[in-house]
CSV table of C-alpha atoms and ligand atoms in Angstrom, one decimal:
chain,number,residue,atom,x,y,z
A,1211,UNK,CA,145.5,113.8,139.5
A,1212,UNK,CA,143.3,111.8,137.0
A,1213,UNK,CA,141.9,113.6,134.2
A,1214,UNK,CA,138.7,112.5,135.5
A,1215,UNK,CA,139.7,113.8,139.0
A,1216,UNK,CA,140.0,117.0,137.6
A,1217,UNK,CA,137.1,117.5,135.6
A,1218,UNK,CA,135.0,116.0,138.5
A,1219,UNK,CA,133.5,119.4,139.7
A,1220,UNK,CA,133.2,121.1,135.9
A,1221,UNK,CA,131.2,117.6,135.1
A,1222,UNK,CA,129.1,118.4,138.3
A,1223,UNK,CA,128.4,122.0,137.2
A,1224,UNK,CA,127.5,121.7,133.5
A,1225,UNK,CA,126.4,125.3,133.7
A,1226,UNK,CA,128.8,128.3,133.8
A,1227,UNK,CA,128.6,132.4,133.2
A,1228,UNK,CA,130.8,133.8,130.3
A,1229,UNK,CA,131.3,137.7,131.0
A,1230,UNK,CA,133.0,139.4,128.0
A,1231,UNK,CA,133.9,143.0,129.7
A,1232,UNK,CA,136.9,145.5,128.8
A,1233,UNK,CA,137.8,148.7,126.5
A,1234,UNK,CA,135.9,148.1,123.8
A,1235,UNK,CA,132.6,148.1,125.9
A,1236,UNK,CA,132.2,151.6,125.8
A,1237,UNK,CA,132.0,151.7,122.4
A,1238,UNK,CA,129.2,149.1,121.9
A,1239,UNK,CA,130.2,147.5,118.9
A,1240,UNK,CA,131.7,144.6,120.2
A,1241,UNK,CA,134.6,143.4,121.2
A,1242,UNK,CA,136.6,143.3,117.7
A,1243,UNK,CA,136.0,147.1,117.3
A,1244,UNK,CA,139.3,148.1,117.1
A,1245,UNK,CA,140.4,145.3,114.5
A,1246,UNK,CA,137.0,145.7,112.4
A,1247,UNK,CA,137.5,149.3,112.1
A,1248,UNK,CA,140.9,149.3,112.0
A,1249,UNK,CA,140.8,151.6,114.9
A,1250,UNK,CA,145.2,152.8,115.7
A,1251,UNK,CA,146.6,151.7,118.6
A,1252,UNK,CA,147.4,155.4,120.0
A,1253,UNK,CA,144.0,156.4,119.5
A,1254,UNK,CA,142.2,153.3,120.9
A,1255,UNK,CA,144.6,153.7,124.2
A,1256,UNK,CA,142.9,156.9,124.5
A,1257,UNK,CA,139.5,155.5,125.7
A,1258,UNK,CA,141.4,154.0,128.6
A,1259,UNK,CA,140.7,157.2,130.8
A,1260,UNK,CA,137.8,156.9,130.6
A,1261,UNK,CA,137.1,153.7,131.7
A,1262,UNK,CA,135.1,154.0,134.9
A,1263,UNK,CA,133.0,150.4,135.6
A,1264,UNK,CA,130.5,151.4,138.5
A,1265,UNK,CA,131.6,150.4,142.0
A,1266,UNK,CA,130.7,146.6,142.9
A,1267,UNK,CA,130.2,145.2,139.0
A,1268,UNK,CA,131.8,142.4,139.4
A,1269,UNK,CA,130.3,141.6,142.4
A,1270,UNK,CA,127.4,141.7,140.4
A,1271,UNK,CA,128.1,139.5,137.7
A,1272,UNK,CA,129.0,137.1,140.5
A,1273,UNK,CA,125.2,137.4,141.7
A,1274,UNK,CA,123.7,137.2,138.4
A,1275,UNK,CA,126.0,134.0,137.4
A,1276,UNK,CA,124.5,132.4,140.9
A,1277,UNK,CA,120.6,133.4,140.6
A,1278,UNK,CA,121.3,131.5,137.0
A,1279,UNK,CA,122.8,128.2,138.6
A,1280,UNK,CA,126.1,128.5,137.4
A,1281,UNK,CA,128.5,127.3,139.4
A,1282,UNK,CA,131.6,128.9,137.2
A,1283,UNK,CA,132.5,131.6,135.4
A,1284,UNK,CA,134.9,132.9,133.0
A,1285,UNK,CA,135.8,136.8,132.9
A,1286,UNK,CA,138.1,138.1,130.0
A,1287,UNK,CA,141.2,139.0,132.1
A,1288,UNK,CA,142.8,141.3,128.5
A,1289,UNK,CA,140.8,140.7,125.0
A,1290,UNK,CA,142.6,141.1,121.7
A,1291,UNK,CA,143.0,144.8,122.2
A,1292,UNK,CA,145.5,144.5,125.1
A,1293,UNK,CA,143.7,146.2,127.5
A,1294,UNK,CA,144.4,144.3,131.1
A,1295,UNK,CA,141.8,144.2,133.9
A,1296,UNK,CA,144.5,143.6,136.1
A,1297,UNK,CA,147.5,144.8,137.3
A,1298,UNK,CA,150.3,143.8,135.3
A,1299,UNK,CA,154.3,144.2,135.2
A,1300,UNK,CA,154.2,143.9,131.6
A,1301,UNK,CA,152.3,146.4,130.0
A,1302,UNK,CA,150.7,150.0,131.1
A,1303,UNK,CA,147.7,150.0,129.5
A,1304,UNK,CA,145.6,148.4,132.6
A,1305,UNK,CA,142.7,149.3,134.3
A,1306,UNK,CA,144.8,149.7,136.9
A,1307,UNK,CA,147.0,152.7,135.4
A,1308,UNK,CA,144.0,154.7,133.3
A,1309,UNK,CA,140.4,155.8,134.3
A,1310,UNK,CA,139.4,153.9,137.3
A,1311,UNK,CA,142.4,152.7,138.6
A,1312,UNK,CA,141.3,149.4,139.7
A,1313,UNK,CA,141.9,145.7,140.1
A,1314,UNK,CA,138.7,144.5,138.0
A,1315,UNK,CA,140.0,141.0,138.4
A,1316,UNK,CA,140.9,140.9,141.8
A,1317,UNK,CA,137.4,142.4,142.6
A,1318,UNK,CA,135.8,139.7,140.7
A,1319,UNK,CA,138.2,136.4,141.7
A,1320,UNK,CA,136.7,138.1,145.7
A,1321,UNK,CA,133.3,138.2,145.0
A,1322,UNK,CA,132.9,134.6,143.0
A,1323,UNK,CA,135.4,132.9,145.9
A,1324,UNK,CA,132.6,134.7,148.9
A,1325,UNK,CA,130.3,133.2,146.6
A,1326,UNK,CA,131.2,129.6,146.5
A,1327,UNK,CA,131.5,130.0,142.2
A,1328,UNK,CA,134.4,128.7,140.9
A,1329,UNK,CA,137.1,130.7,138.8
A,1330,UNK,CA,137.7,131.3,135.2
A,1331,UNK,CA,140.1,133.3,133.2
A,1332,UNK,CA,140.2,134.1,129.5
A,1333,UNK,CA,143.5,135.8,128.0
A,1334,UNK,CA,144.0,136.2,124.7
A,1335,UNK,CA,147.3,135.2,123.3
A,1336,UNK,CA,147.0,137.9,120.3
A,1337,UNK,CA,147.3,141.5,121.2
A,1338,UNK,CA,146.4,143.8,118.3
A,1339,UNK,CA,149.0,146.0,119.2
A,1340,UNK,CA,151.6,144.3,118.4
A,1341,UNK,CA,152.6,144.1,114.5
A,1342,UNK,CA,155.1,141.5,115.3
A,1343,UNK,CA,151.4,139.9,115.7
A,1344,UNK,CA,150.5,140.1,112.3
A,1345,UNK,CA,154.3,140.4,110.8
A,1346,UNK,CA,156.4,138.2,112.4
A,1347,UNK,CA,159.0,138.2,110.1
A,1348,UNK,CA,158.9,141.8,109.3
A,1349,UNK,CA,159.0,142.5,112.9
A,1350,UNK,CA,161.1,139.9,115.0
A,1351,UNK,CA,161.2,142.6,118.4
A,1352,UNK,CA,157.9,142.8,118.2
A,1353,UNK,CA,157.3,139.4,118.5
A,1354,UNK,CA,159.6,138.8,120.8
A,1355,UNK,CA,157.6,141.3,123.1
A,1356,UNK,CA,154.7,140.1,122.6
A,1357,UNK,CA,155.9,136.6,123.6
A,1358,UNK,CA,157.7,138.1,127.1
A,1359,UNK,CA,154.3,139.8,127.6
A,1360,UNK,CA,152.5,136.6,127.4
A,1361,UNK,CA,154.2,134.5,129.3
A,1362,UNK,CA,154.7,137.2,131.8
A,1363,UNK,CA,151.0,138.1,131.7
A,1364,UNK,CA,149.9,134.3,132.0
A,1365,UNK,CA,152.5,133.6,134.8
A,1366,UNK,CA,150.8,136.8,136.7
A,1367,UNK,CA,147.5,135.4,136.3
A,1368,UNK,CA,148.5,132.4,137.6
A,1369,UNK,CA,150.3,133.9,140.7
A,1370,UNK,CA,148.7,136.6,141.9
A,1371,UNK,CA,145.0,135.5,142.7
A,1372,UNK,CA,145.3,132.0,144.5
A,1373,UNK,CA,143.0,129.2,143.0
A,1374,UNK,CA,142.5,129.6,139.1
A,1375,UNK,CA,140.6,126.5,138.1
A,1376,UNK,CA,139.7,127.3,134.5
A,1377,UNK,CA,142.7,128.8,131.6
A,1378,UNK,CA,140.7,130.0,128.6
A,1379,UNK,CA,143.2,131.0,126.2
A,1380,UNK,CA,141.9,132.7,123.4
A,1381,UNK,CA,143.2,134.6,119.9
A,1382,UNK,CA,146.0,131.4,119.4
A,1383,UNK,CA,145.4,131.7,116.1
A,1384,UNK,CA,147.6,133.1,113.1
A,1385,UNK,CA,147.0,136.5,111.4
A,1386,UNK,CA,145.8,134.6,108.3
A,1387,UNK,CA,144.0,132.8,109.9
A,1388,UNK,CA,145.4,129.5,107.5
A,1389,UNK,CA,147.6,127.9,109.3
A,1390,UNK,CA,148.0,124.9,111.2
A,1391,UNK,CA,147.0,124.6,115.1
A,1392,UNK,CA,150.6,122.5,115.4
A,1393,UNK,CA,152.4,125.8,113.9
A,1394,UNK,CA,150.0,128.0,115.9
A,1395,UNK,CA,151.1,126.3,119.3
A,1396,UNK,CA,154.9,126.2,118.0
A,1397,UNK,CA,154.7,130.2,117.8
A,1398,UNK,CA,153.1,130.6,121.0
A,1399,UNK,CA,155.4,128.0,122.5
A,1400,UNK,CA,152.3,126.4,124.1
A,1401,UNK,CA,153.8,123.2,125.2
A,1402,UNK,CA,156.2,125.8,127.9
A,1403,UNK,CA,153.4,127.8,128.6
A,1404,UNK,CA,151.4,125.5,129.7
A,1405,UNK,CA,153.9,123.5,131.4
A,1406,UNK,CA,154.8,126.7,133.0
A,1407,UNK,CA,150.5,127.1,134.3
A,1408,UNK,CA,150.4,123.2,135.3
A,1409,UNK,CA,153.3,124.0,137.6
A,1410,UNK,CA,151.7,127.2,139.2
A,1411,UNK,CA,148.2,125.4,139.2
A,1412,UNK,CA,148.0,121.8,139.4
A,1413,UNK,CA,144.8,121.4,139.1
A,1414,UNK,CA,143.5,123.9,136.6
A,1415,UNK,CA,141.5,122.8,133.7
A,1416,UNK,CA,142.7,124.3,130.2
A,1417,UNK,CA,141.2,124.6,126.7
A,1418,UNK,CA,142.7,123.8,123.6
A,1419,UNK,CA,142.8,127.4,121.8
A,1420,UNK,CA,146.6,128.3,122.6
A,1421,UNK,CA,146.8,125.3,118.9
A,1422,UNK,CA,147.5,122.3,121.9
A,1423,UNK,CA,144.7,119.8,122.8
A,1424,UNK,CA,144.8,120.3,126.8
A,1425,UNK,CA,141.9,119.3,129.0
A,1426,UNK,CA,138.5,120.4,127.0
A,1427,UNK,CA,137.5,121.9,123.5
A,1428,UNK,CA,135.7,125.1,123.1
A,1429,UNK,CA,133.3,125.4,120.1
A,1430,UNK,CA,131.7,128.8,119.4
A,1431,UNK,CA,127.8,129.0,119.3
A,1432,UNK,CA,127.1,126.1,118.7
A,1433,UNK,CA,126.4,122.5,120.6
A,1434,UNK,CA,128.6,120.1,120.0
A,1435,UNK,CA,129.9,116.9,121.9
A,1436,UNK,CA,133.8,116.6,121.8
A,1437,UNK,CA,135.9,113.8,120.4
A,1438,UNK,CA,138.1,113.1,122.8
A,1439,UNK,CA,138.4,115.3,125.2
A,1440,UNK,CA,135.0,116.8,127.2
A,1441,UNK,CA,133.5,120.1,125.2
A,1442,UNK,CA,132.4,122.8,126.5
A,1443,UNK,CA,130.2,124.7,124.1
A,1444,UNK,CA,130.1,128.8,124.5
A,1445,UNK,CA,127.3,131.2,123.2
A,1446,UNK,CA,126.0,134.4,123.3
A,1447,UNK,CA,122.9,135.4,124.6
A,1448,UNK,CA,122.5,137.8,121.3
A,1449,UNK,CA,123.3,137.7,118.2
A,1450,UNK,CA,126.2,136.0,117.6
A,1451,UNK,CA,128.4,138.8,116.3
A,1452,UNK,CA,129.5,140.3,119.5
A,1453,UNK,CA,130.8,138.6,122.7
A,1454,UNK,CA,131.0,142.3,124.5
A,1455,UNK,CA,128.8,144.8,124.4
A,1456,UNK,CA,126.4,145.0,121.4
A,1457,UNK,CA,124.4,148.5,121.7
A,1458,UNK,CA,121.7,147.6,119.5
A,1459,UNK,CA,121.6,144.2,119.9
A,1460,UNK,CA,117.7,143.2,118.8
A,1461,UNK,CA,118.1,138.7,118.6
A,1462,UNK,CA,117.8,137.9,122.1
A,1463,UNK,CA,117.7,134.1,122.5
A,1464,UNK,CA,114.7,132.9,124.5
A,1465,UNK,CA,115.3,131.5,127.9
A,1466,UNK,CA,113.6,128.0,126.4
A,1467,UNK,CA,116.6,128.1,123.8
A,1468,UNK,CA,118.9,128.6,126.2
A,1469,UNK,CA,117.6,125.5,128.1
A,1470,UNK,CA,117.7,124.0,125.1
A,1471,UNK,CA,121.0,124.7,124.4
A,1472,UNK,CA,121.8,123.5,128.1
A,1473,UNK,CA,120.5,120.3,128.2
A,1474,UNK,CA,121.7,119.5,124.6
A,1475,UNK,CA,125.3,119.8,126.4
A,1476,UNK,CA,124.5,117.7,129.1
A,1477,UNK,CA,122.8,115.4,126.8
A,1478,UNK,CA,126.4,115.2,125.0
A,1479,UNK,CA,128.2,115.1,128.4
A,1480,UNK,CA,129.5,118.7,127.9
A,1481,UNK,CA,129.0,121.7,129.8
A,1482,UNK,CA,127.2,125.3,128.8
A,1483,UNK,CA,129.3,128.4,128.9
A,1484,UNK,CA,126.2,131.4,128.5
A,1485,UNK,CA,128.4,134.9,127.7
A,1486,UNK,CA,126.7,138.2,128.7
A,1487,UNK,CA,128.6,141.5,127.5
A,1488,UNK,CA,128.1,143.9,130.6
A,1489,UNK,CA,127.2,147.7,129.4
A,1490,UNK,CA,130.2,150.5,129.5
A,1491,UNK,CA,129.5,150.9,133.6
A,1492,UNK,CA,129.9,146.8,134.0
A,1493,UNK,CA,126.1,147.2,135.1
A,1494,UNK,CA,124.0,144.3,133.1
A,1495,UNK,CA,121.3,144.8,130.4
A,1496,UNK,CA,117.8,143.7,131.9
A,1497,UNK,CA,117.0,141.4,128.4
A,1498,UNK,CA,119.9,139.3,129.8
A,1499,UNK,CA,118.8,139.4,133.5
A,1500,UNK,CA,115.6,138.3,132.6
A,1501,UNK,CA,116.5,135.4,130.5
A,1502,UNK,CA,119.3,134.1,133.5
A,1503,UNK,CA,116.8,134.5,136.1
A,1504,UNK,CA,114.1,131.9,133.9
A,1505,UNK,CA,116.8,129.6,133.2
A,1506,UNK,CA,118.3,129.9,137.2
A,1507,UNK,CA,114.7,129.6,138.0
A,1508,UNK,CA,114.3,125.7,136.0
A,1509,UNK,CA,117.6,125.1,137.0
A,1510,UNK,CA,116.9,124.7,140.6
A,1511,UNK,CA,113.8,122.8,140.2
A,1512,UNK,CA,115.3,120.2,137.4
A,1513,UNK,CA,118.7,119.8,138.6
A,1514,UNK,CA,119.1,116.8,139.7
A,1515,UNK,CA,118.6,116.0,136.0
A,1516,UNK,CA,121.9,118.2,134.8
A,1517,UNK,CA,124.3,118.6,136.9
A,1518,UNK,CA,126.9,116.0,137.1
A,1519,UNK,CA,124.8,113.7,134.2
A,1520,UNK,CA,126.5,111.7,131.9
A,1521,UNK,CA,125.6,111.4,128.2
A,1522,UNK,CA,122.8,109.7,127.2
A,1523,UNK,CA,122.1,108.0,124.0
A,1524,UNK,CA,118.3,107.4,123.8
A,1525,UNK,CA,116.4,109.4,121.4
A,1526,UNK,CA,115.8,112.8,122.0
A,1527,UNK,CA,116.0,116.2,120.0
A,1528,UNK,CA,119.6,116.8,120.4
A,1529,UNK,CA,120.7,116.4,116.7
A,1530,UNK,CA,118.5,118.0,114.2
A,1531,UNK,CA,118.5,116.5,110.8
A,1532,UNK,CA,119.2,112.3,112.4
A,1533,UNK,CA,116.6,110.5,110.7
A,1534,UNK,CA,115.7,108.7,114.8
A,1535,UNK,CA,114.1,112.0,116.0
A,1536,UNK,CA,112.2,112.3,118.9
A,1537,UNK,CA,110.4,116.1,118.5
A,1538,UNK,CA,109.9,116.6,122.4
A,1539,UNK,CA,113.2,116.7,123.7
A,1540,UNK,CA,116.0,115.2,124.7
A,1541,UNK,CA,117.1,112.7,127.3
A,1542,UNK,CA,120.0,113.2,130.4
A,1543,UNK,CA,121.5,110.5,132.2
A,1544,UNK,CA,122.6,109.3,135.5
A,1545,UNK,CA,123.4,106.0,136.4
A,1546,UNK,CA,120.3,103.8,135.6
A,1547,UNK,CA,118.2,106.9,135.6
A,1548,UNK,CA,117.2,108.8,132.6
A,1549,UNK,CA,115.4,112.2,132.6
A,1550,UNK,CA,113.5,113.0,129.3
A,1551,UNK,CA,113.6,116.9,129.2
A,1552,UNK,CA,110.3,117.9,127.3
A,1553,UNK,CA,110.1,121.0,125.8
A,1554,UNK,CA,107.6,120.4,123.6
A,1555,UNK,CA,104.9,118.6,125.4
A,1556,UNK,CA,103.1,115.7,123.6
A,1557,UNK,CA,99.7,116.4,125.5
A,1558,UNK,CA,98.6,113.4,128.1
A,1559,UNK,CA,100.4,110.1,126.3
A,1560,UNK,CA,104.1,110.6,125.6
A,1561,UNK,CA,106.1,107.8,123.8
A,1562,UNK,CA,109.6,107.5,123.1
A,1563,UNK,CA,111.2,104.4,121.1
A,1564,UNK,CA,114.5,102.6,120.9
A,1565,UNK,CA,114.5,101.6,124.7
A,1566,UNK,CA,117.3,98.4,125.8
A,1567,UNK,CA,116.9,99.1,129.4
A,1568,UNK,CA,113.3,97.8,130.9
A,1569,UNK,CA,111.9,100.6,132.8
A,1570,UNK,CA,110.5,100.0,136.4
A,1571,UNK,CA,109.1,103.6,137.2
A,1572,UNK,CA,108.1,106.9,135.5
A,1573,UNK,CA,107.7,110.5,138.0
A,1574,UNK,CA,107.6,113.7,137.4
A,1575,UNK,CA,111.0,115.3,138.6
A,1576,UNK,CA,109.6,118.1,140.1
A,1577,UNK,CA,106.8,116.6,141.9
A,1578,UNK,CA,107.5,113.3,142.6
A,1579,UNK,CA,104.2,111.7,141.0
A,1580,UNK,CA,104.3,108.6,139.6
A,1581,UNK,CA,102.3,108.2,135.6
A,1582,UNK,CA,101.6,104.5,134.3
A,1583,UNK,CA,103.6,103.0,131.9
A,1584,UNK,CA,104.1,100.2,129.2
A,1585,UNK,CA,107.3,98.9,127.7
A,1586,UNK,CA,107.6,96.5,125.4
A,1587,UNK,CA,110.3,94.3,125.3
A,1588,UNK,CA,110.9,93.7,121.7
A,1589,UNK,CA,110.7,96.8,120.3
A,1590,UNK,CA,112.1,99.4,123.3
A,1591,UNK,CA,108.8,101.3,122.7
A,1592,UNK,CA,107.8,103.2,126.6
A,1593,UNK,CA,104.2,104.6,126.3
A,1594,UNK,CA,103.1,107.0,129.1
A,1595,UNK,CA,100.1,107.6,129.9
A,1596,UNK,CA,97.9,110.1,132.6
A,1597,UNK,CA,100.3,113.0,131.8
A,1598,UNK,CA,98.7,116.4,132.6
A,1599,UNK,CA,97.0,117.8,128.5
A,1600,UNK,CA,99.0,120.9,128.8
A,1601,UNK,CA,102.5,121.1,129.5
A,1602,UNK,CA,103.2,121.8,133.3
A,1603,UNK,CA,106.1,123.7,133.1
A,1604,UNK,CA,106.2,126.3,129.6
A,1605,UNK,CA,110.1,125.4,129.8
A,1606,UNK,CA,110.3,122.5,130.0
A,1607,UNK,CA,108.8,119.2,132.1
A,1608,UNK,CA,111.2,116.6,133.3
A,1609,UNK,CA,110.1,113.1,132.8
A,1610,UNK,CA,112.4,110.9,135.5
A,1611,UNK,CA,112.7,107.3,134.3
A,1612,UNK,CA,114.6,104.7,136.2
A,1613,UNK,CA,115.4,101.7,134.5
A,1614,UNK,CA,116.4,98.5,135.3
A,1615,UNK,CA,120.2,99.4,133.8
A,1616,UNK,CA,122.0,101.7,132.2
A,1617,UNK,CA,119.7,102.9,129.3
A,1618,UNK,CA,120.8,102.4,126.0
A,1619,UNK,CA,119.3,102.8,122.3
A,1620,UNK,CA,118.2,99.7,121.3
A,1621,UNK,CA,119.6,98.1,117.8
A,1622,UNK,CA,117.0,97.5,115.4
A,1623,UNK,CA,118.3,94.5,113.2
A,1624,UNK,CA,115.4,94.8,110.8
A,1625,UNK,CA,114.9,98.6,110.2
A,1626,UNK,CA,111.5,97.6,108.5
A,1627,UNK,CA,110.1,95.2,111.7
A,1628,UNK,CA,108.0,98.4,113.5
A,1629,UNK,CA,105.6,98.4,110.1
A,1630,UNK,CA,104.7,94.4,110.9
A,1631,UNK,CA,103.8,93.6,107.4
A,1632,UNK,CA,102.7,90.2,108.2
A,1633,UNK,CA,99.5,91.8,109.0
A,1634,UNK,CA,98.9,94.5,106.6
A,1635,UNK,CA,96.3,93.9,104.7
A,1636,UNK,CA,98.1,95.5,101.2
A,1637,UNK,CA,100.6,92.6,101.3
B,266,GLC,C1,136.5,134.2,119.7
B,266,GLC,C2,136.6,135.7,119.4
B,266,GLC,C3,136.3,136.4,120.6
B,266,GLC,C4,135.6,135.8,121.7
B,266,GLC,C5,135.7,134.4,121.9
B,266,GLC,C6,134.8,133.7,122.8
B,266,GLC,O1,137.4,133.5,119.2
B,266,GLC,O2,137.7,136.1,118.8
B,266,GLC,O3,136.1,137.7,120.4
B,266,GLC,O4,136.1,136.3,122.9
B,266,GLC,O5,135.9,133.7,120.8
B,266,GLC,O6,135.1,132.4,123.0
């Protein structure tokens, strides 16, 4: 299988459902409690009993993820405090021993397989409890068991719930936090690991945080496009602090930056990973229902102008600061179609610069109306005209422009031609 061959659906999707759930969300302080409070081991196990997600959670996740248009999602399977949602040979502090004495990932792989959403895990590779962890050298045994708990862990994951087709690894980092990602993947013997994964699930797609470049990168809250490989940028809904649950959490992101954020990926030829951090009963705080829902809502209008898009280089809003800015919003691509995603509407005329491609028609994505045109050949400057004054959809209005070839940004030879000082009057 090609590289291309296995991104091929993740391309299509753009758009997936990060759910950060586990011990530390009955505490609501996030998910590095136990470390930023240096909470003990024996006394964080404690909170396992009483770990009692309501029935069907996951089940709703799933439905929340799907009224959003994702089409993946990515559940943390055991987060840097070790607790497992799973069942697991390798360590009794599950969710399947204490409190509720269930399966959490099994429930979930169910409900997003019965709902057609493809399947993500996150492990962490780092388990707090563990001061080999943090000591290596002080504590070799410890290491060692942390290693056979890892690899058995990952081997489990990858065994015992058919299909995976996304391998988040998390936490591959060092204690200091200074070294090297080739010395980070030497102590996690990621080259075997992964070898080991590949062989269980051929087709899986893996990130790069285990310190080796697999199949995509994973920046943190922010949009970026990748270097070599294809990015996929995750984010919290909140503040950025906390991935799990945040009690008082009082910076919700807008559903407009969301979109933003969303078709910036796309823009970039990445994909959006949205995390929600379900509260202590695994039921989901209405501030992110509401956004999901406005962002699920656009998604199923606009669509066609996301999923599966390749990046696009014309001018749009995507990279704050470049001098070539164009303040309404920024452009997605498929084939010789671009779709100019405006979130700030420019009132009836709308004019974007830098064109190569002549263009042969401008519509409206979602209703199919056609607005007149001009595009001038020298310059790559599109002026459209008849637009409605006020912006048709708050969101955001698609603009679909099919050119006559791929559209590209145009050179500009002479930086100074646009001013055409041959006719200004000063010189
Ligand atoms: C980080 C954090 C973590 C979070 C994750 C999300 O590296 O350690 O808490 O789960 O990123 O990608």
């Amino acid at each position: 299988m090609t590289y291309e061959e296995k991104l091929k659906w993740f391309n299509e999707a753009r758009f997936g459902i990060y759910v950060h759930f586990g011990l530390y969300s009955l505490l609501g302080r996030g998910e590095w409690v136990m470390y930023s409070e240096r909470i003990p081991a024996k006394e964080y196990a404690k909170l396992a009993d009483s770990f009692y997600p309501k029935s069907g959670c996951a089940k709703e996740w799933v439905e929340i993820a799907k009224a959003a248009g994702a089409k993946y999602m990515v559940l943390t399977t055991r987060h840097h405090d070790g607790f497992c949602l799973f069942d697991s040979k390798y360590s009794d502090f599950t969710s399947v021993n204490h409190g509720c004495k269930r399966d959490i990932i099994r429930e979930y792989v169910e409900a997003a397989r019965e709902a057609g959403m493809k399947v993500g895990f996150y492990y962490s590779l780092l388990d707090w409890r563990f001061p080999g962890y943090f000591e290596p050298e002080k504590y070799p045994e410890s290491k060692d068991a942390l290693l056979k708990q890892v690899f058995g862990q990952v081997r489990e994951l990858m065994t015992n719930y058919g299909q995976i087709d996304v391998l988040e690894y998390d936490g591959g980092w060092d204690s200091s936090g200074l070294k090297p990602r080739s010395e980070c993947a030497e102590f996690w013997h990621a080259a075997e690991l992964n070898t080991m994964v590949r062989e269980l699930q051929p087709q899986i797609i893996i990130n790069d945080r285990s310190g080796k470049d697999e199949d995509i990168e994973t920046p943190e809250q922010v949009v970026i496009g990748g270097k070599e490989r294809m990015t996929e940028s995750c984010m919290c809904i909140g503040d950025s602090c906390g991935w799990g649950y945040v009690r008082f959490n009082p910076n919700w992101k807008s559903a407009e930056q969301l979109l933003q954020h969303l078709v910036q990926a796309a823009q970039l030829g990445g994909n959006y990973l949205l995390n929600i951090g379900p509260c202590p009963d695994g039921s989901v705080r209405n501030e992110e229902i509401e956004r999901l829902l406005q962002v699920g809502k656009w998604l199923g209008e606009n669509e066609e102008a996301i999923r599966n898009s390749s990046s696009c280089d014309l001018i749009g809003a995507a990279q704050p600061g470049f001098l070539d800015l164009n303040l309404h919003g920024p452009w997605t691509r498929k084939g010789n179609v671009g779709y100019w995603c405006i979130f700030r509407w420019p009132g009836s005329v709308a004019t974007a610069i830098r064109i190569a491609a002549p263009v042969k028609k401008v519509t409206m994505l979602v209703t199919g109306k056609e607005y007149p045109f001009t595009w001038d050949e020298k310059n790559g400057k599109l002026v459209i005209s008849g637009l409605p004054a006020l912006p048709p959809d708050p969101l955001a209005t698609v603009l679909k422009v099919e050119f006559d070839g791929i559209p590209r940004r145009m050179a500009e030879d002479d930086l100074a031609a646009w001013i055409d000082y041959k006719h200004h009057q000063q010189l």
